Short mmCIF file of C-alpha atoms in Angstrom, two decimals:
data_model
loop_
_atom_site.label_atom_id
_atom_site.label_comp_id
_atom_site.label_asym_id
_atom_site.label_seq_id
_atom_site.Cartn_x
_atom_site.Cartn_y
_atom_site.Cartn_z
CA MET A 26 49.84 -15.53 -17.73
CA SER A 27 52.47 -15.83 -20.48
CA LEU A 28 55.85 -17.36 -19.70
CA ILE A 29 57.60 -14.02 -20.14
CA LYS A 30 55.29 -12.42 -17.57
CA LYS A 31 55.98 -15.25 -15.13
CA ILE A 32 59.72 -14.67 -15.53
CA MET A 33 59.32 -10.93 -14.96
CA SER A 34 57.16 -11.61 -11.91
CA ALA A 35 59.82 -13.95 -10.52
CA ILE A 36 62.52 -11.36 -11.13
CA ARG A 37 60.56 -8.79 -9.15
CA THR A 38 59.77 -11.22 -6.33
CA TYR A 39 63.03 -13.09 -5.76
CA PRO A 40 66.71 -12.10 -5.47
CA PHE A 41 68.41 -11.49 -8.79
CA PHE A 42 70.83 -14.40 -8.65
CA LEU A 43 70.77 -18.13 -7.90
CA VAL A 44 73.53 -20.33 -6.51
CA PHE A 45 73.89 -23.78 -8.02
CA TRP A 46 75.99 -26.73 -6.74
CA LEU A 47 78.43 -27.91 -9.40
CA LEU A 48 78.98 -31.66 -9.54
CA SER A 49 82.67 -31.19 -10.26
CA LEU A 50 83.02 -29.08 -7.09
CA GLN A 51 81.33 -31.76 -4.98
CA VAL A 52 83.63 -34.45 -6.37
CA GLY A 53 86.63 -32.23 -5.55
CA LEU A 54 85.39 -31.77 -1.99
CA ALA A 55 84.93 -35.52 -1.58
CA GLN A 56 88.52 -36.15 -2.66
CA THR A 57 89.77 -33.46 -0.26
CA LEU A 58 87.75 -34.94 2.59
CA GLU A 59 89.29 -38.35 1.98
CA GLY A 60 92.76 -36.81 2.04
CA LEU A 61 92.04 -35.00 5.31
CA GLN A 62 90.83 -38.25 6.87
CA LYS A 63 94.19 -39.84 6.06
CA GLU A 64 96.02 -36.81 7.52
CA PHE A 65 93.90 -37.09 10.67
CA GLU A 66 94.82 -40.75 11.13
CA ALA A 67 98.50 -39.94 10.64
CA ALA A 68 98.57 -36.85 12.90
CA SER A 69 100.35 -37.28 16.22
CA GLU A 70 99.49 -33.98 17.94
CA VAL A 71 96.06 -33.42 19.48
CA THR A 72 95.81 -29.85 18.19
CA GLN A 73 96.45 -31.07 14.64
CA LYS A 74 93.73 -33.69 14.95
CA ILE A 75 91.22 -31.13 16.21
CA ALA A 76 92.05 -28.66 13.43
CA LEU A 77 91.65 -31.41 10.83
CA LEU A 78 88.30 -32.49 12.31
CA GLN A 79 87.01 -28.92 12.18
CA HIS A 80 88.15 -28.58 8.57
CA MET A 81 86.54 -31.91 7.70
CA SER A 82 83.32 -30.73 9.30
CA GLN A 83 83.36 -27.57 7.16
CA LEU A 84 83.93 -29.54 3.96
CA ALA A 85 81.27 -32.12 4.84
CA HIS A 86 78.89 -29.26 5.56
CA ALA A 87 79.63 -27.79 2.12
CA GLN A 88 78.63 -31.18 0.67
CA GLN A 89 75.45 -31.16 2.78
CA SER A 90 76.67 -34.36 4.41
CA ASP A 91 75.39 -35.66 7.76
CA GLN A 92 79.03 -36.29 8.66
CA ALA A 93 79.52 -32.56 9.31
CA LEU A 94 77.82 -32.83 12.69
CA ALA A 95 79.77 -35.97 13.63
CA TYR A 96 83.14 -34.38 12.77
CA ALA A 97 82.28 -31.24 14.76
CA GLN A 98 81.17 -33.32 17.75
CA GLU A 99 84.40 -35.33 17.61
CA ALA A 100 86.39 -32.08 17.55
CA LEU A 101 84.52 -30.98 20.67
CA ASP A 102 85.18 -34.33 22.37
CA TRP A 103 88.94 -34.06 21.73
CA SER A 104 88.99 -30.41 22.86
CA THR A 105 87.18 -31.03 26.15
CA ARG A 106 89.13 -34.20 26.88
CA TYR A 107 92.42 -32.27 26.77
CA HIS A 108 90.96 -29.04 28.27
CA LEU A 109 91.84 -26.94 25.21
CA HIS A 110 89.85 -23.77 25.81
CA PRO A 111 90.09 -22.03 22.38
CA SER A 112 89.42 -25.26 20.48
CA THR A 113 86.40 -25.99 22.67
CA ILE A 114 84.93 -22.57 21.81
CA GLN A 115 85.50 -23.13 18.09
CA ALA A 116 83.98 -26.60 18.20
CA ARG A 117 80.88 -25.44 20.09
CA LEU A 118 80.30 -22.55 17.69
CA GLN A 119 80.72 -24.89 14.73
CA LEU A 120 78.19 -27.30 16.23
CA ALA A 121 75.77 -24.47 16.96
CA SER A 122 75.95 -23.24 13.35
CA ILE A 123 75.27 -26.70 11.93
CA LEU A 124 72.43 -27.35 14.39
CA LEU A 125 70.82 -24.00 13.52
CA GLU A 126 70.69 -24.99 9.87
CA GLN A 127 69.09 -28.29 10.92
CA LYS A 128 66.53 -26.29 12.95
CA ALA A 129 67.70 -27.92 16.17
CA HIS A 130 67.40 -24.58 17.95
CA ASP A 131 67.41 -25.88 21.54
CA GLU A 132 70.60 -27.87 21.03
CA ALA A 133 72.23 -24.91 19.28
CA GLU A 134 71.25 -22.63 22.15
CA ALA A 135 72.82 -25.03 24.67
CA HIS A 136 76.16 -24.81 22.81
CA LEU A 137 75.89 -21.01 22.66
CA LYS A 138 75.28 -20.80 26.41
CA ALA A 139 78.26 -23.07 27.09
CA THR A 140 80.37 -20.91 24.77
CA ARG A 141 79.33 -17.75 26.63
CA GLN A 142 80.47 -19.30 29.91
CA LEU A 143 83.84 -20.15 28.40
CA LEU A 144 84.23 -16.64 27.00
CA ASP A 145 83.44 -15.14 30.40
CA GLU A 146 86.36 -17.13 31.81
CA GLN A 147 88.85 -16.37 29.04
CA THR A 148 87.85 -14.12 26.19
CA SER A 149 89.42 -12.90 22.92
CA SER A 150 88.19 -10.43 20.35
CA VAL A 151 88.19 -13.02 17.57
CA ALA A 152 86.19 -15.52 19.60
CA GLU A 153 83.78 -12.79 20.74
CA VAL A 154 83.02 -11.76 17.15
CA GLN A 155 82.62 -15.39 16.05
CA TYR A 156 80.24 -15.91 18.97
CA ALA A 157 78.27 -12.76 18.06
CA ILE A 158 77.89 -13.91 14.45
CA THR A 159 76.58 -17.31 15.53
CA LEU A 160 74.32 -15.78 18.19
CA GLY A 161 73.01 -13.33 15.58
CA LYS A 162 72.14 -16.25 13.30
CA PHE A 163 70.37 -17.91 16.25
CA HIS A 164 68.18 -14.84 16.85
CA THR A 165 67.49 -14.66 13.12
CA LYS A 166 66.30 -18.28 13.12
CA LYS A 167 64.10 -17.44 16.12
CA ARG A 168 62.67 -14.53 14.09
CA ASN A 169 64.01 -11.83 16.34
CA PRO A 170 65.86 -9.55 13.89
CA GLN A 171 66.06 -6.67 16.37
CA LYS A 172 68.03 -8.84 18.79
CA THR A 173 70.26 -9.92 15.89
CA ILE A 174 70.96 -6.28 15.13
CA GLU A 175 71.72 -5.41 18.78
CA VAL A 176 74.18 -8.31 19.17
CA LEU A 177 76.03 -7.65 15.92
CA GLN A 178 76.15 -3.85 16.21
CA SER A 179 77.61 -4.15 19.70
CA SER A 180 80.26 -6.61 18.51
CA TYR A 181 81.12 -4.46 15.49
CA ARG A 182 81.61 -1.39 17.72
CA ASN A 183 83.58 -3.14 20.45
CA HIS A 184 85.93 -5.31 18.38
CA SER A 185 87.10 -3.11 15.53
CA GLU A 186 90.62 -4.58 15.72
CA VAL A 187 89.68 -7.99 14.27
CA ALA A 188 90.69 -9.01 10.76
CA ASP A 189 88.70 -7.72 7.80
CA SER A 190 87.59 -11.22 6.88
CA LEU A 191 85.85 -11.55 10.25
CA LYS A 192 84.35 -8.06 10.02
CA ARG A 193 83.00 -8.99 6.62
CA ALA A 194 81.31 -12.13 7.98
CA LEU A 195 79.68 -10.04 10.72
CA LEU A 196 78.55 -7.34 8.28
CA VAL A 197 76.98 -9.93 5.96
CA VAL A 198 74.69 -11.15 8.77
CA LEU A 199 74.00 -7.61 9.99
CA THR A 200 73.08 -6.38 6.51
CA LYS A 201 70.70 -9.30 6.03
CA ALA A 202 69.02 -8.48 9.35
CA TYR A 203 68.37 -4.90 8.26
CA GLN A 204 67.21 -6.15 4.88
CA ARG A 205 64.57 -8.32 6.59
CA GLN A 206 63.47 -5.19 8.46
CA ARG A 207 63.36 -3.36 5.12
CA ASP A 208 65.52 -0.65 6.68
CA TRP A 209 67.19 0.33 3.43
CA ASP A 210 69.17 3.26 4.89
CA MET A 211 70.94 0.95 7.34
CA VAL A 212 71.48 -1.66 4.62
CA GLU A 213 73.19 1.03 2.55
CA LYS A 214 75.27 2.16 5.53
CA TYR A 215 76.70 -1.30 6.17
CA LEU A 216 77.23 -2.04 2.49
CA LYS A 217 79.43 1.06 2.48
CA GLU A 218 81.26 -0.34 5.50
CA ARG A 219 81.92 -3.55 3.58
CA LEU A 220 83.44 -1.61 0.71
CA LYS A 221 86.04 -0.18 3.10
CA LEU A 222 87.38 -3.65 3.85
CA LYS A 223 90.43 -5.07 2.11
CA ALA A 224 88.74 -7.87 0.22
CA SER A 225 89.22 -7.85 -3.54
CA LEU A 226 86.13 -9.92 -4.28
CA ASP A 227 83.88 -8.00 -1.92
CA SER A 228 83.27 -5.01 -4.18
CA VAL A 229 81.81 -7.37 -6.79
CA VAL A 230 79.41 -8.87 -4.25
CA VAL A 231 78.57 -5.59 -2.49
CA TYR A 232 77.72 -3.66 -5.65
CA ASN A 233 75.60 -6.57 -6.83
CA LYS A 234 73.85 -6.67 -3.46
CA TRP A 235 73.33 -2.92 -3.58
CA GLY A 236 71.68 -3.22 -6.98
CA THR A 237 69.45 -6.01 -5.68
CA ILE A 238 68.34 -3.84 -2.73
CA TYR A 239 67.13 -1.18 -5.18
CA ALA A 240 65.57 -3.82 -7.44
CA GLN A 241 63.61 -5.24 -4.50
CA GLN A 242 62.14 -1.77 -4.02
CA GLN A 243 61.31 -1.69 -7.76
CA LEU A 244 63.79 1.19 -8.23
CA TYR A 245 65.20 -0.45 -11.32
CA ASN A 246 66.93 2.58 -12.82
CA GLN A 247 68.78 3.10 -9.55
CA ALA A 248 69.73 -0.58 -9.43
CA LEU A 249 71.32 -0.56 -12.88
CA PRO A 250 74.43 1.57 -12.06
CA TYR A 251 75.31 -0.75 -9.17
CA TYR A 252 75.07 -3.84 -11.33
CA GLU A 253 77.31 -2.06 -13.82
CA LYS A 254 79.80 -1.28 -11.02
CA SER A 255 79.71 -4.94 -9.99
CA LEU A 256 80.47 -5.91 -13.57
CA ALA A 257 83.36 -3.42 -13.75
CA SER A 258 84.84 -4.76 -10.49
CA ALA A 259 84.47 -8.37 -11.63
CA THR A 260 86.09 -7.55 -14.98
CA GLN A 261 89.00 -5.83 -13.24
CA ILE A 262 89.86 -8.91 -11.17
CA ASN A 263 88.79 -11.41 -13.86
CA ASP A 264 86.00 -12.91 -11.73
CA SER A 265 83.98 -14.88 -14.29
CA LYS A 266 81.20 -15.83 -11.86
CA GLY A 267 80.84 -12.23 -10.76
CA LYS A 268 80.75 -11.06 -14.37
CA SER A 269 78.13 -13.64 -15.31
CA ARG A 270 75.91 -12.68 -12.37
CA ALA A 271 76.21 -8.92 -12.99
CA ILE A 272 75.54 -9.28 -16.73
CA LEU A 273 72.49 -11.44 -15.97
CA ASN A 274 71.14 -8.83 -13.57
CA ILE A 275 71.70 -6.03 -16.08
CA GLY A 276 69.74 -8.12 -18.59
CA ASN A 277 66.94 -8.51 -16.03
CA ILE A 278 66.70 -4.74 -15.62
CA HIS A 279 66.50 -4.23 -19.39
CA LEU A 280 63.83 -6.94 -19.58
CA ILE A 281 61.72 -5.20 -16.94
CA ASN A 282 62.15 -1.88 -18.76
CA GLY A 283 60.87 -3.48 -21.97
CA LYS A 284 64.21 -3.34 -23.80
CA TRP A 285 63.91 -6.86 -25.18
CA GLU A 286 66.85 -6.83 -27.62
CA LEU A 287 69.19 -5.38 -25.03
CA ALA A 288 68.05 -7.95 -22.48
CA ILE A 289 68.73 -10.77 -24.97
CA THR A 290 72.21 -9.38 -25.67
CA TYR A 291 73.10 -9.44 -21.98
CA TYR A 292 71.52 -12.86 -21.45
CA GLN A 293 73.61 -14.24 -24.30
CA ARG A 294 76.79 -12.72 -22.83
CA SER A 295 75.95 -14.27 -19.45
CA ALA A 296 75.19 -17.61 -21.14
CA THR A 297 78.64 -17.62 -22.76
CA LEU A 298 80.30 -17.19 -19.37
CA LYS A 299 78.08 -19.82 -17.73
CA GLU A 300 79.02 -22.26 -20.47
CA GLN A 301 82.72 -21.60 -19.80
CA LEU A 302 82.10 -22.12 -16.06
CA GLY A 303 80.26 -25.39 -16.64
CA ASP A 304 77.08 -24.01 -15.05
CA GLU A 305 74.63 -26.18 -16.98
CA ARG A 306 71.58 -25.35 -14.88
CA GLY A 307 72.21 -21.60 -15.08
CA LEU A 308 72.78 -21.93 -18.80
CA ALA A 309 69.49 -23.81 -19.28
CA THR A 310 67.61 -21.14 -17.33
CA LEU A 311 69.07 -18.39 -19.51
CA HIS A 312 68.21 -20.21 -22.72
CA ASN A 313 64.64 -20.63 -21.46
CA ASN A 314 64.45 -16.91 -20.67
CA ILE A 315 65.69 -15.98 -24.14
CA ALA A 316 63.24 -18.39 -25.78
CA ALA A 317 60.39 -16.93 -23.71
CA ILE A 318 61.20 -13.42 -24.92
CA TYR A 319 61.18 -14.55 -28.55
CA LYS A 320 57.88 -16.40 -28.08
CA ASP A 321 56.30 -13.38 -26.43
CA GLN A 322 57.23 -11.35 -29.51
CA LYS A 323 55.92 -14.14 -31.79
CA ARG A 324 59.42 -14.72 -33.18
CA TYR A 325 58.91 -18.47 -33.04
CA LYS A 326 61.81 -19.52 -35.29
CA GLU A 327 64.31 -17.74 -33.07
CA SER A 328 62.83 -19.29 -29.91
CA ILE A 329 63.73 -22.83 -31.01
#
């Protein structure tokens, strides 16, 4: 199989975009984490310390650091020691999420059960939705997408008053559950729901996701308009990452349709943006794709 055919096969098989960790971002997170540690040591109020520990856990998690679990556990210890009900719920949900990613399902389930007991004593819509999202992820990890759907649909119906950012987080998990079921009508329904939310960046992501759903069904001509809408939305708000991703996906569609020159044009546009963003790995992948197209057409000088 030629390299170009392997690329086309990969495009058909896998999602149309990749997420890469940028070294500069990781360094920035490390510096922030160090600053938060100093704030934690200087904080005099318990609630401040707990909030800082939870934030430190999130940042450490973003760095894929083992410290994420330790910070979350410490936040739980402080919360239970001072009988702070809302903070205890947040800490347990944070621990459950981290443990799920580490495939420690039994430990995650124990935190979810403890959270449910706390919510039965003193509930709030925000905490209920956060719990539903984490419980939905648990059922997903346990390969029970139908249970994921039941939990999230119920929460979405019963807590419509929560902030759009929380609704969005719920809809992301719910859409993925339907996608695993290959229930494209329901995927489309909840993508439309996401577009109703007041999140400027969401239209870029949703239209791109919508295009990918069609691409996964090999409905490439139907995917193209959604990638173009994603590009238009990203251009409107000057989202360089969104533009780069949409342009890349448009190039992929043209490649699959055999429009080599058009595909190269879009790949080169995406490469320019990736270079500006410092995305060296994404840039290298694009250059390899362009070279593969030239080699497949026996245009060897241009492939160098």
